[in-house]
Coordinates of C-alpha atoms in Angstrom, one line a residue:
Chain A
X87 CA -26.8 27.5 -18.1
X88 CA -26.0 24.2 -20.2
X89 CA -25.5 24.8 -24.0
X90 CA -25.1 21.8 -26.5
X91 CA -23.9 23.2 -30.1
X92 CA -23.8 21.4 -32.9
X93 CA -22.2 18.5 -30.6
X94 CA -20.9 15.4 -32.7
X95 CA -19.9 12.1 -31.9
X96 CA -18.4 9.5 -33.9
X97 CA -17.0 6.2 -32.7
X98 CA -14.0 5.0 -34.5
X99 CA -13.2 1.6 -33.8
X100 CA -11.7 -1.6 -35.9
X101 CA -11.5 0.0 -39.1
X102 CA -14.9 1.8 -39.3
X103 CA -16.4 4.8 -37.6
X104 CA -19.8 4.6 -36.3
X105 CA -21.6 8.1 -36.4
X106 CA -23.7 8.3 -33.2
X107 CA -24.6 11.9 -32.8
X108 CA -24.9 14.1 -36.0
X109 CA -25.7 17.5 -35.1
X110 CA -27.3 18.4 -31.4
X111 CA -28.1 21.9 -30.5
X112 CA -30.1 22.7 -27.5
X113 CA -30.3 25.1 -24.5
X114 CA -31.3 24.2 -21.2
X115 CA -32.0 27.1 -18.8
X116 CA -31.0 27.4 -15.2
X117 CA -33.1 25.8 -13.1
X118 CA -35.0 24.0 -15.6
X119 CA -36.4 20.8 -15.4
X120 CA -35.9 18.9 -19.2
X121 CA -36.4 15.6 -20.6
X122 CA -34.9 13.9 -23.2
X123 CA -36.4 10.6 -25.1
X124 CA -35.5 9.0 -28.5
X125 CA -36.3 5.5 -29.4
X126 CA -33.5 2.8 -28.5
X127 CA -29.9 3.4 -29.6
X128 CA -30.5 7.0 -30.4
X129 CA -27.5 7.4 -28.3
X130 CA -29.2 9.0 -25.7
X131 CA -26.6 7.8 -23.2
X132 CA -23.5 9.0 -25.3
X133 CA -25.2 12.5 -25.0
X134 CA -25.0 12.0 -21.7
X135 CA -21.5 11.0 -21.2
X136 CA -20.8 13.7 -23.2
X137 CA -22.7 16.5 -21.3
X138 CA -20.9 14.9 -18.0
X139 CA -17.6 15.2 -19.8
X140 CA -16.8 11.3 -19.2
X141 CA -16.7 11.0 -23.1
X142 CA -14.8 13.0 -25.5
X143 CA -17.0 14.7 -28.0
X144 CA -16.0 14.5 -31.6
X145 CA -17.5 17.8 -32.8
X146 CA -19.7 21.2 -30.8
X147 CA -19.6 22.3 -27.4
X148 CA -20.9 21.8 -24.4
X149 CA -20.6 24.8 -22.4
X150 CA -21.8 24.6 -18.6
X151 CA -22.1 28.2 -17.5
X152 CA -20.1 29.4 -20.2
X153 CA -17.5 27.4 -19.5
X154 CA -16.5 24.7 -21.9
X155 CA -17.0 21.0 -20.6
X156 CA -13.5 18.9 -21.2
X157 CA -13.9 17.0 -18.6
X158 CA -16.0 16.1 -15.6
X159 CA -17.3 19.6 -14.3
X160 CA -17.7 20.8 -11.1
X161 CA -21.7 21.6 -10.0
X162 CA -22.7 18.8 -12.0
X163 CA -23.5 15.4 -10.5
X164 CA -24.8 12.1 -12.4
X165 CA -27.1 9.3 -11.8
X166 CA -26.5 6.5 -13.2
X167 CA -29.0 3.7 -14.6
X168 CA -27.0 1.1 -13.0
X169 CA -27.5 2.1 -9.7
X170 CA -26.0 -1.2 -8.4
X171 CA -22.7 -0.7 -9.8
X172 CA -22.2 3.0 -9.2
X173 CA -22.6 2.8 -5.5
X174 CA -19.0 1.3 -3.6
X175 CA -19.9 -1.8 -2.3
X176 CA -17.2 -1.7 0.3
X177 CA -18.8 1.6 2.1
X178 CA -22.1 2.2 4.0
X179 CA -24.6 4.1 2.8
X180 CA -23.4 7.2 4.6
X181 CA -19.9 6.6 3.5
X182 CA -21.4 6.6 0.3
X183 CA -23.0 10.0 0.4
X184 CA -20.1 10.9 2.4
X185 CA -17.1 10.3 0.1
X186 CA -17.7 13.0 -3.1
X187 CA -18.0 15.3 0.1
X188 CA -14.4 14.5 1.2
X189 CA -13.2 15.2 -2.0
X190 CA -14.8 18.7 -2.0
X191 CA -12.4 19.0 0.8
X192 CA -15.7 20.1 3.1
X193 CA -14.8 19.6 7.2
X194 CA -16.3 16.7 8.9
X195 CA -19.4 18.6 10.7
X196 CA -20.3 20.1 7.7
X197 CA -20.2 17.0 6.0
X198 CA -22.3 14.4 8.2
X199 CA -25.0 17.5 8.6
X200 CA -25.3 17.4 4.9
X201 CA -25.4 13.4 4.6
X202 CA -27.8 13.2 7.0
X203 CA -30.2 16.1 5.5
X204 CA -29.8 14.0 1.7
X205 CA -30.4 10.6 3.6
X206 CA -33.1 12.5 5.3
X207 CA -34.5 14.0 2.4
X208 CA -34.9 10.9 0.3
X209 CA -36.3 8.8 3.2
X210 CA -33.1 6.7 4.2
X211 CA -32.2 8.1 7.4
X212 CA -32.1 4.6 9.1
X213 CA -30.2 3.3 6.7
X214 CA -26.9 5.0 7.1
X215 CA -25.2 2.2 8.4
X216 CA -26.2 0.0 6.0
X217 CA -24.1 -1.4 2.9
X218 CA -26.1 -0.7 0.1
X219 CA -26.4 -4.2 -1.2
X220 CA -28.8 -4.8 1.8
X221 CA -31.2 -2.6 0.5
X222 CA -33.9 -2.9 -2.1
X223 CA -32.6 -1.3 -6.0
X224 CA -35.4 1.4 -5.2
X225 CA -33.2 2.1 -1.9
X226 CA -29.9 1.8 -4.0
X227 CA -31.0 4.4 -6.2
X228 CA -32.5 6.7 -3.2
X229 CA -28.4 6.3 -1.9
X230 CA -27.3 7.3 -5.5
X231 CA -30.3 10.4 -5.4
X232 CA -29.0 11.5 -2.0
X233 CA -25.2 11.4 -2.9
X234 CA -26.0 13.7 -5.4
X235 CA -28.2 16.2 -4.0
X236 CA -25.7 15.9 -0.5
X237 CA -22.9 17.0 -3.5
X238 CA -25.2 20.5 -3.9
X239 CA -25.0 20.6 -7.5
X240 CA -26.2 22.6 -10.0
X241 CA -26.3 21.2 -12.8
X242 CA -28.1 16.8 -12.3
X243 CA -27.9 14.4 -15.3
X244 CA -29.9 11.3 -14.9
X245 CA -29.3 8.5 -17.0
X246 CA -32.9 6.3 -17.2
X247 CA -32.2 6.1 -12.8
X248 CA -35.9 4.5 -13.1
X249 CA -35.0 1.8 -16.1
X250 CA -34.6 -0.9 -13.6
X251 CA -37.0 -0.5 -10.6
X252 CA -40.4 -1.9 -10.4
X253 CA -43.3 0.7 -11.7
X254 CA -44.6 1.5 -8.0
X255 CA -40.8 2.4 -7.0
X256 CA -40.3 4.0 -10.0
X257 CA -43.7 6.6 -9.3
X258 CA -42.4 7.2 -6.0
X259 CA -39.0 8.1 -7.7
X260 CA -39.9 10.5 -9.8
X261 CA -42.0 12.2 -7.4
X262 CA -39.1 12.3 -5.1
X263 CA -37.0 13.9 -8.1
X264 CA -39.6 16.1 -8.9
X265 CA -39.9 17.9 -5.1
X266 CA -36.1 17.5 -5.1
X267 CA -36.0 19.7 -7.7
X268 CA -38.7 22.4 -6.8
X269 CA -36.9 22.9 -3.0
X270 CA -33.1 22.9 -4.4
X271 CA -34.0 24.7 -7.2
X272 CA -31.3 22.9 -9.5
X273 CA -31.0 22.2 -13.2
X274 CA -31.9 18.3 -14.1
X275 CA -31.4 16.7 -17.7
X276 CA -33.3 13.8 -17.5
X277 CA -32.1 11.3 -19.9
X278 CA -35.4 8.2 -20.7
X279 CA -37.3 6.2 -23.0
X280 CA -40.3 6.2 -21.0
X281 CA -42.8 8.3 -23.0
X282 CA -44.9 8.9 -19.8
X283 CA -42.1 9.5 -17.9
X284 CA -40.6 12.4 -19.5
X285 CA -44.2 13.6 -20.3
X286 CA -44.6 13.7 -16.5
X287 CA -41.3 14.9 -14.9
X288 CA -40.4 17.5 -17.6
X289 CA -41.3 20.9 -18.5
X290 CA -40.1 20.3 -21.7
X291 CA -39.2 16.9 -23.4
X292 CA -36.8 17.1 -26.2
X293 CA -37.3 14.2 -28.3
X294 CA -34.3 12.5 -30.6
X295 CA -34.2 11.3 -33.9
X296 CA -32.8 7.7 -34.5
X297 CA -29.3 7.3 -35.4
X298 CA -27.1 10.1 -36.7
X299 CA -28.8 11.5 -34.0
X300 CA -30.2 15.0 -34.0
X301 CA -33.3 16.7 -32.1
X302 CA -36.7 16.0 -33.7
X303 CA -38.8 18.5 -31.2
X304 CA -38.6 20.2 -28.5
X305 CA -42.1 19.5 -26.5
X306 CA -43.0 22.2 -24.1
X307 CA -44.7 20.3 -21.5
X308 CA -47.8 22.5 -20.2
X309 CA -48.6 21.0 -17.4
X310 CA -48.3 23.2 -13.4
X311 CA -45.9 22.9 -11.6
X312 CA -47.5 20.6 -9.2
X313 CA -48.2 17.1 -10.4
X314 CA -49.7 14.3 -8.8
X315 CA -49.4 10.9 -10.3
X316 CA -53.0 10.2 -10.5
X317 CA -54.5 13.6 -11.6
X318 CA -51.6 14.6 -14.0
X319 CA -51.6 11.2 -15.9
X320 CA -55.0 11.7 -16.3
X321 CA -55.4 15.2 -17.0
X322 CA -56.3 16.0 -21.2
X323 CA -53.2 18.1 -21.6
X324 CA -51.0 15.0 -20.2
X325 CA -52.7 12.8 -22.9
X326 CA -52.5 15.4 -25.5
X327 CA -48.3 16.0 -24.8
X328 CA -47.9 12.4 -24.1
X329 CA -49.4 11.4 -27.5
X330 CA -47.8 14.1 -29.4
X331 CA -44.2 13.0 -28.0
X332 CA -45.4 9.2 -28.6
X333 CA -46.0 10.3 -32.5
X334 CA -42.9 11.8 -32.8
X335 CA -41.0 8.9 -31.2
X336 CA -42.8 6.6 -33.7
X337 CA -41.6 8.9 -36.4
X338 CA -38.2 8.7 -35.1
X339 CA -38.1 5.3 -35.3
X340 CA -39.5 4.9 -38.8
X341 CA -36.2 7.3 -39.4
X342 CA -38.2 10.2 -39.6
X343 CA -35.9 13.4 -39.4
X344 CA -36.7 17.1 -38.8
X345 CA -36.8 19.1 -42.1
X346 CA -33.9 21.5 -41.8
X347 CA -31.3 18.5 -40.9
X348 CA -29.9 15.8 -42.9
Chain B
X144 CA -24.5 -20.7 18.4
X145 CA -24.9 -24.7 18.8
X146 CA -22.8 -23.7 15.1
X147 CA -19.8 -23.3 16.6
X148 CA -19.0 -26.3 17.9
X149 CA -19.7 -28.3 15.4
X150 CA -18.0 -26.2 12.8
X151 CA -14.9 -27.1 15.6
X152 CA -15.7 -30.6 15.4
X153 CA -15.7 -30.5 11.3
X154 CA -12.7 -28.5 11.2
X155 CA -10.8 -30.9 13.9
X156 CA -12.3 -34.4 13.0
X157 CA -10.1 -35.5 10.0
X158 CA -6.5 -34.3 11.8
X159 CA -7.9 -36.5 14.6
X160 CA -8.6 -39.2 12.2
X161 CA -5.4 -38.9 10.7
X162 CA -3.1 -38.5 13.7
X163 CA -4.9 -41.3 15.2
X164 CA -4.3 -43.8 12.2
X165 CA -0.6 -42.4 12.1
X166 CA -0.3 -43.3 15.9
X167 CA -2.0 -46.6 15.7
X168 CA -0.2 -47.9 12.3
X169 CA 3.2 -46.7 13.1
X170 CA 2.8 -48.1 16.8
X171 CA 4.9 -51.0 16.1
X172 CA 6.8 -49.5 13.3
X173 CA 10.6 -51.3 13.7
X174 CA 11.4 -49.4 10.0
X175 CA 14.3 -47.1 10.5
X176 CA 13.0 -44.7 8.3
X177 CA 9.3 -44.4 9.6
X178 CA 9.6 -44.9 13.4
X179 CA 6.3 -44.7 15.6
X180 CA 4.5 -41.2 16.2
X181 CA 5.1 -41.6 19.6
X182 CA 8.8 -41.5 19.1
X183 CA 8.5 -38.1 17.3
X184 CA 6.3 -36.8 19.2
X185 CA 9.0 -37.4 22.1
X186 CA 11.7 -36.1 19.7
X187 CA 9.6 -32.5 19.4
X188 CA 10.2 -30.8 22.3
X189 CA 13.7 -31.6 22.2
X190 CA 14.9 -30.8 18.6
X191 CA 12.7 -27.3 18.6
X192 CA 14.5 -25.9 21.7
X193 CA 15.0 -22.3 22.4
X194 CA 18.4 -22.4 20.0
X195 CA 16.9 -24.0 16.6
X196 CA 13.8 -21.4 17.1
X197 CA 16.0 -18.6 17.6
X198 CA 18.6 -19.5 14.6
X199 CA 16.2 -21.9 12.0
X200 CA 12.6 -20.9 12.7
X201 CA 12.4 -17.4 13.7
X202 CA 15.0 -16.1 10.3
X203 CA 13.3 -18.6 8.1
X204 CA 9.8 -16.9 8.9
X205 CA 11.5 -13.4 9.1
X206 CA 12.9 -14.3 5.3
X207 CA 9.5 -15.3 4.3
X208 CA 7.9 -12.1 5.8
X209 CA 10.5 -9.9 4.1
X210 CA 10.0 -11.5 0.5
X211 CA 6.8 -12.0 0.8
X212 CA 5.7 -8.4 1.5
X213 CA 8.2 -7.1 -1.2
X214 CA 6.2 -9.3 -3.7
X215 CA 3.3 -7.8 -2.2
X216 CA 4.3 -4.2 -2.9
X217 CA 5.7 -5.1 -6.0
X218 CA 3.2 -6.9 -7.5
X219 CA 0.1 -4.7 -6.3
X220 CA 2.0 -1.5 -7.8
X221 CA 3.4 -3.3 -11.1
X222 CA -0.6 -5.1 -11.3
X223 CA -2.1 -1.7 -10.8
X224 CA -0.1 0.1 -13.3
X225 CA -0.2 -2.4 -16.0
X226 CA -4.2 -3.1 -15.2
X227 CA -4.7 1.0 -15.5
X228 CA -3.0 1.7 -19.0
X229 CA -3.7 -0.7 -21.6
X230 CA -0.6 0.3 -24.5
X231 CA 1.4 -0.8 -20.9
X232 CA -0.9 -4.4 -21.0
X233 CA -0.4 -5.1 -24.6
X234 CA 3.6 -4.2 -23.9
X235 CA 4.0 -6.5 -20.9
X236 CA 1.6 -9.4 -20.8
X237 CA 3.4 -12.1 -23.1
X238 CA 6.7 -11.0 -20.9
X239 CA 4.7 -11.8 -18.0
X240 CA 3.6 -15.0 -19.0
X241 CA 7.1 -16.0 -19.7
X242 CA 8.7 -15.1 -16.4
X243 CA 5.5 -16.5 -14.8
X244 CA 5.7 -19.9 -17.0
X245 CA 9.6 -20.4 -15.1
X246 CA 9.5 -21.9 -11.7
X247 CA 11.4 -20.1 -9.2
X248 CA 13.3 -22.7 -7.7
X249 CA 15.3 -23.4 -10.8
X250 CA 16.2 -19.6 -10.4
X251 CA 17.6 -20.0 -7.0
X252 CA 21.2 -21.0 -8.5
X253 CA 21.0 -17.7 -11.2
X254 CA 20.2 -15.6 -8.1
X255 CA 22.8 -17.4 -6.2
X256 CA 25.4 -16.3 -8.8
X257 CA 24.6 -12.6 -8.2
X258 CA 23.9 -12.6 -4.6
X259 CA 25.6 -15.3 -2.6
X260 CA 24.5 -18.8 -1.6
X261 CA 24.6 -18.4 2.1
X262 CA 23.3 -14.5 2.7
X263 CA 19.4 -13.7 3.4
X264 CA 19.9 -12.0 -0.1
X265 CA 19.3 -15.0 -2.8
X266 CA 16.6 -16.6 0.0
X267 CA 14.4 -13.6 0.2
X268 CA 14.5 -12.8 -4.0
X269 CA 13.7 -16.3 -4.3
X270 CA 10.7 -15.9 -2.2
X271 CA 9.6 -12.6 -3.7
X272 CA 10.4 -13.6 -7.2
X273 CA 8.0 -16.7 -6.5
X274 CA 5.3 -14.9 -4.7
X275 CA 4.8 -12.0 -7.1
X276 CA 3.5 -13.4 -10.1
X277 CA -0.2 -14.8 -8.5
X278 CA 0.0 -11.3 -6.7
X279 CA 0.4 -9.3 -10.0
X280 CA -1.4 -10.8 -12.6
X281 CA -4.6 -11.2 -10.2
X282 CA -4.1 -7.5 -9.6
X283 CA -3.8 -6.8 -13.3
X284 CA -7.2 -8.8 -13.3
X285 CA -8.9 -7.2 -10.5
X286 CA -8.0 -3.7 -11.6
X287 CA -8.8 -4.1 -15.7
X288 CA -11.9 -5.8 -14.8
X289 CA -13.4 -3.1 -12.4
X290 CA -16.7 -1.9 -13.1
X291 CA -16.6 1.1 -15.6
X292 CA -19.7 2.5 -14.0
X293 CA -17.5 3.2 -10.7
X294 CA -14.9 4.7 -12.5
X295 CA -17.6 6.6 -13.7
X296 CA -19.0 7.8 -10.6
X297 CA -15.6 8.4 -9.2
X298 CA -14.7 10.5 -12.0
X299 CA -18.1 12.6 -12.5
X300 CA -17.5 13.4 -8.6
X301 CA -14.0 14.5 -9.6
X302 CA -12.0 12.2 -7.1
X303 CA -8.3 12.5 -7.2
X304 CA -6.2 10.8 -8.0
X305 CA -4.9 9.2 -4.8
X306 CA -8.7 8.8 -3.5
X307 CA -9.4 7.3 -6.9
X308 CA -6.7 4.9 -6.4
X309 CA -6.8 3.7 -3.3
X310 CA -10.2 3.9 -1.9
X311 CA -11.6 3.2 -5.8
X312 CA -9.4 1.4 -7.9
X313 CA -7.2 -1.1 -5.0
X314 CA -10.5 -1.3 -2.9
X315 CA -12.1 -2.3 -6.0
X316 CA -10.0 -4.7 -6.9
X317 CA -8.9 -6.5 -3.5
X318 CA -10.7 -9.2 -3.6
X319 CA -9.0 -10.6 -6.6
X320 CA -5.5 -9.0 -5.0
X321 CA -6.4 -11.4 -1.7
X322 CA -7.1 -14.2 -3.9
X323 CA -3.0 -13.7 -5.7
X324 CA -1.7 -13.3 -2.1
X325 CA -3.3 -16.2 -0.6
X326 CA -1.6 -18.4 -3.9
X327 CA 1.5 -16.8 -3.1
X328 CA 1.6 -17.3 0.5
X329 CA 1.7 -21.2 -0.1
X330 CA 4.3 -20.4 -3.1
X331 CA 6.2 -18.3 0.0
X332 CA 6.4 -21.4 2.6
X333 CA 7.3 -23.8 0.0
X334 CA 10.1 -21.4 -1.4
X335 CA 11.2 -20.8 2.1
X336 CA 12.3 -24.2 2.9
X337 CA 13.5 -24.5 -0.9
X338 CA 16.0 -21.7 -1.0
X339 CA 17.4 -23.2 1.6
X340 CA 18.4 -26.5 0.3
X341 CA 21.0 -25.2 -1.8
X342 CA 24.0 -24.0 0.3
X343 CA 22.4 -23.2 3.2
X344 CA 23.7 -23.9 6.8
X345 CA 20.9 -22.2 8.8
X346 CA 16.9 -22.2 8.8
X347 CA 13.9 -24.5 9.3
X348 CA 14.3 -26.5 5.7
X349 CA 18.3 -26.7 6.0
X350 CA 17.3 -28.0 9.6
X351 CA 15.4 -30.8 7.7
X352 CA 17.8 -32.0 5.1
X353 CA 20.8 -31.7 8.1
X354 CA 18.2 -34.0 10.0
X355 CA 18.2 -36.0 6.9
X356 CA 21.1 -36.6 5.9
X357 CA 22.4 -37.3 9.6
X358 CA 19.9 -40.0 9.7
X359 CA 18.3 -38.0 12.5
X360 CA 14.7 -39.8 11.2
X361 CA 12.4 -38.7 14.0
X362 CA 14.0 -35.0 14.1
X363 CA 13.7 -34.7 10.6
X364 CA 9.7 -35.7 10.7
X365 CA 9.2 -33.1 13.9
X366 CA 10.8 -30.6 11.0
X367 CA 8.3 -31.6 8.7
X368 CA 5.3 -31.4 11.2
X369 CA 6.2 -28.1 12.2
X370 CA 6.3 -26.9 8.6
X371 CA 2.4 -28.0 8.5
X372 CA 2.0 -26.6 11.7
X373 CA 3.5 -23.2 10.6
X374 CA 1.6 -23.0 7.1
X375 CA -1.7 -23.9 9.2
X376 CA -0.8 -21.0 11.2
X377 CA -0.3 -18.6 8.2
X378 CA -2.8 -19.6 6.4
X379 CA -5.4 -18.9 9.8
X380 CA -3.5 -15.3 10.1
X381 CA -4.3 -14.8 6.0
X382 CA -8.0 -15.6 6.9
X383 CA -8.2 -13.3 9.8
X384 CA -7.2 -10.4 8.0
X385 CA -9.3 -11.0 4.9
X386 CA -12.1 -12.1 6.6
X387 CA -11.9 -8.5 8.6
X388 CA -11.3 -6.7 5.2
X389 CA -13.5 -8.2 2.6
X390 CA -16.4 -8.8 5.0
X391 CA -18.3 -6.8 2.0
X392 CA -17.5 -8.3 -0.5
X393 CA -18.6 -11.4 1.2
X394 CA -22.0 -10.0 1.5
X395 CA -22.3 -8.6 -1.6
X396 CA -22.1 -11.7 -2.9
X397 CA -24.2 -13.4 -0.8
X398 CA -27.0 -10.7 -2.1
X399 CA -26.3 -11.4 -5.7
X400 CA -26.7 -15.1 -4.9
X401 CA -30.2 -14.5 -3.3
X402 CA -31.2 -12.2 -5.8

């Protein structure tokens, strides 16, 4: 499905050239549901953008499907942390949902029945007509979740959506990813620095290293399928992941690298 | 709604003030050059008859349209080119500055040279010349400064280009382009009665210097009262249509403020 190999990316700039991402290999499968953490400015984000084809990379694939990503693919829709700014302010909410529809070149039944399943879906039905600065940054990012899912795509990067809502939004987000992503079936890379978080949403969490960045573990998460905010946070096998990722988080930030990479 | 009428009263109070004082002070005015309000006010309906509105007013405001919607296009299509590609910024700003830096009017006799004195021709690339420089460099603004993350989004969503431009990119940046073509629309009225003091026979400012220089004193103040009146006017019209427009961006920044 999506394949990083040995993916580099340096920033040149002013006379000296800033290595953000060393060597990054990693497989996600379709349909799978993976996390990624790494301590702050492990250039989580440029992976990201890099995945999403909005940044260039400097080294490696990124093949989507066996396709090599150049530039934005299509199946593949983003979430952005800033959920403030990636909404239009100039358009309602359903306009919102509406527009990447439009430019899919779908006809207008087809696409107000999708809007109004996606507004449905993540609980903003009766906000349509809203702009989405009226609305609460837990509702913004519901617009941004439904503008994606209305888009059908396969492939959903999330960039730390939850960084900037309040903690009893933020559990009601991720359980809304989570059944999101058990009834579309789609592939999400989950992007975070929220130990629990990733712990909790993924089935695996791939943890980075600190700058040059490169993957410390991958974290198969065994928790079921069906988790429950209570009784999953306080189950022994969420402890157990949650404080083996939270060791190897502290390791990355003590610079700790894996064994077989520089 | 008991709003309304007092926002009326606010808007209306200091005219009334003013005309009032005018009236009252200039009552007994025996000075040639500053004769009582009543006397122009009498003078009004008989200088701005049916002839000086069809051959003064009507092309003078038909000139302003014309050059100011050219600067308009111009400057929105120059702005948003130069505001997209940054090798084109670096190229053109100092330029920019230059030509913005040169007021128009002392143009008006280099434009003359190439396009007449008399013609619409010099008038209207006065007006447009004067008008597109607050239109361009806000767009410049407005489009380098909008927010990456939408350009983001539109892109991950693969827009097109045309979408990405006009319902992104312009959308994104008209507030700041409403903010240029309100500046310019005051530039416009003041360079419509300019280009025509040079050479002109015909239209509402060469109506006021003719006035002027015929010692026509209470015509040549009805002139000047109905230049007001007219920039009132455009500047009402201007709101209209941006308060009808940027009614989100209003609100938007309303929320920010409560937030």
């Amino acid at each position: 499905m999506l394949d990083v190999d040995g993916l580099t990316k340096t920033y040149d700039g002013h006379g000296r050239s800033v290595e953000a991402i060393r060597d990054l290999t990693f497989h996600v499968g379709d349909g799978e549901f993976v996390c990624v953490v790494g301590p702050s400015g492990a250039g989580k984000t440029t992976l990201l953008r890099c995945i999403a084809g909005l940044l260039d990379n400097s080294g490696g694939t990124v093949t989507l499907d066996g396709t090599p990503v150049t530039g934005p693919p299509a199946g593949m829709a983003v979430v952005f942390q800033e959920y403030g700014r990636s909404l239009f302010p100039w358009l309602t909410v359903r306009r919102n949902v509406e527009m990447p529809l439009k430019e899919k070149g779908l006809g207008r039944a087809e696409r107000a029945a999708k809007v109004d399943a996606a507004l449905a879906s993540v609980g903003l039905r009766d906000s349509a007509g809203a702009h989405p600065w009226q609305l609460s940054g837990g509702m913004q990012q519901r617009v941004a979740i439904a503008r994606a899912v209305a888009y059908e795509p396969r492939v959903l990067l999330m960039d730390e959506p939850f960084a900037a809502v309040d903690a009893q939004t933020r559990a009601e987000l991720e359980d809304l990813v989570r059944r999101l992503w058990r009834e579309l079936g789609i592939t999400v890379l989950f992007v975070t620095h929220d130990i629990d978080e990733s712990v909790y949403l993924g089935q695996r969490v791939l943890v980075l290293s600190n700058r040059p960045t490169v993957v410390l573990e991958d974290v198969p998460v065994p928790l079921p399928d069906n988790r429950d905010q209570l009784e999953t946070r306080s189950s022994t096998s969420f402890t157990e992941t949650r404080n083996h990722v939270y060791e190897l988080v502290q390791t990355a930030k003590r610079g700790g690298r894996p064994a077989h990479a520089g | 709604m008991t709003d309304l009428p007092r926002r009326v009263l606010a808007a209306l109070g200091l005219p009334i003030v003013l005309v009032a004082l005018w009236w009252v002070l200039s009552a007994h005015s025996s000075s040639f050059f500053w004769p009582p309000l009543s006397e122009i006010v009498a003078a009004f309906p008989r200088t701005w008859t049916a002839d000086p509105i069809m051959h003064d007013v009507l092309p003078s405001l038909a000139r302003l349209a014309i050059g100011y919607l050219i600067a308009l296009v111009a400057g929105v299509a120059l702005g948003t080119a130069i505001g997209s590609f940054r090798t084109l910024r670096a190229l053109c700003e100092p330029t920019l500055e230059f030509f913005r830096a040169v007021p128009p009017p002392v143009l008006i006799p280099v434009i003359a040279l190439f396009a007449g004195y008399t013609g619409w021709t010099a008038k209207v690339i006065t007006i447009a010349l004067g008008c597109v420089w607050p239109i361009l460099l806000n767009t410049v603004e407005g489009v380098r400064s909008l927010d990456e993350v939408l350009r983001d989004t539109a892109r991950s969503y693969r827009f097109g280009r045309t979408s990405t431009l006009l319902q992104v990119v312009l959308r994104g940046s008209s507030p700041r382009i409403a903010a240029g073509a309100r500046q310019a629309l005051s530039i416009g009225v003041i360079l419509m009665v300019i280009s025509e003091l040079f050479g002109a026979n015909r239209g509402l400012g060469a109506a006021i210097v003719q006035f002027q220089r015929s010692f026509a004193v209470p015509q040549m103040w009805t002139g000047i009262i109905l230049l007001g009146l007219i920039g009132v006017a455009l500047s009402g019209l201007f709101r209209l249509v941006e308060h009808q427009t940027l009614a989100w961006y209003r609100g938007l920044r309303q929320a920010e403020r409560g937030a």
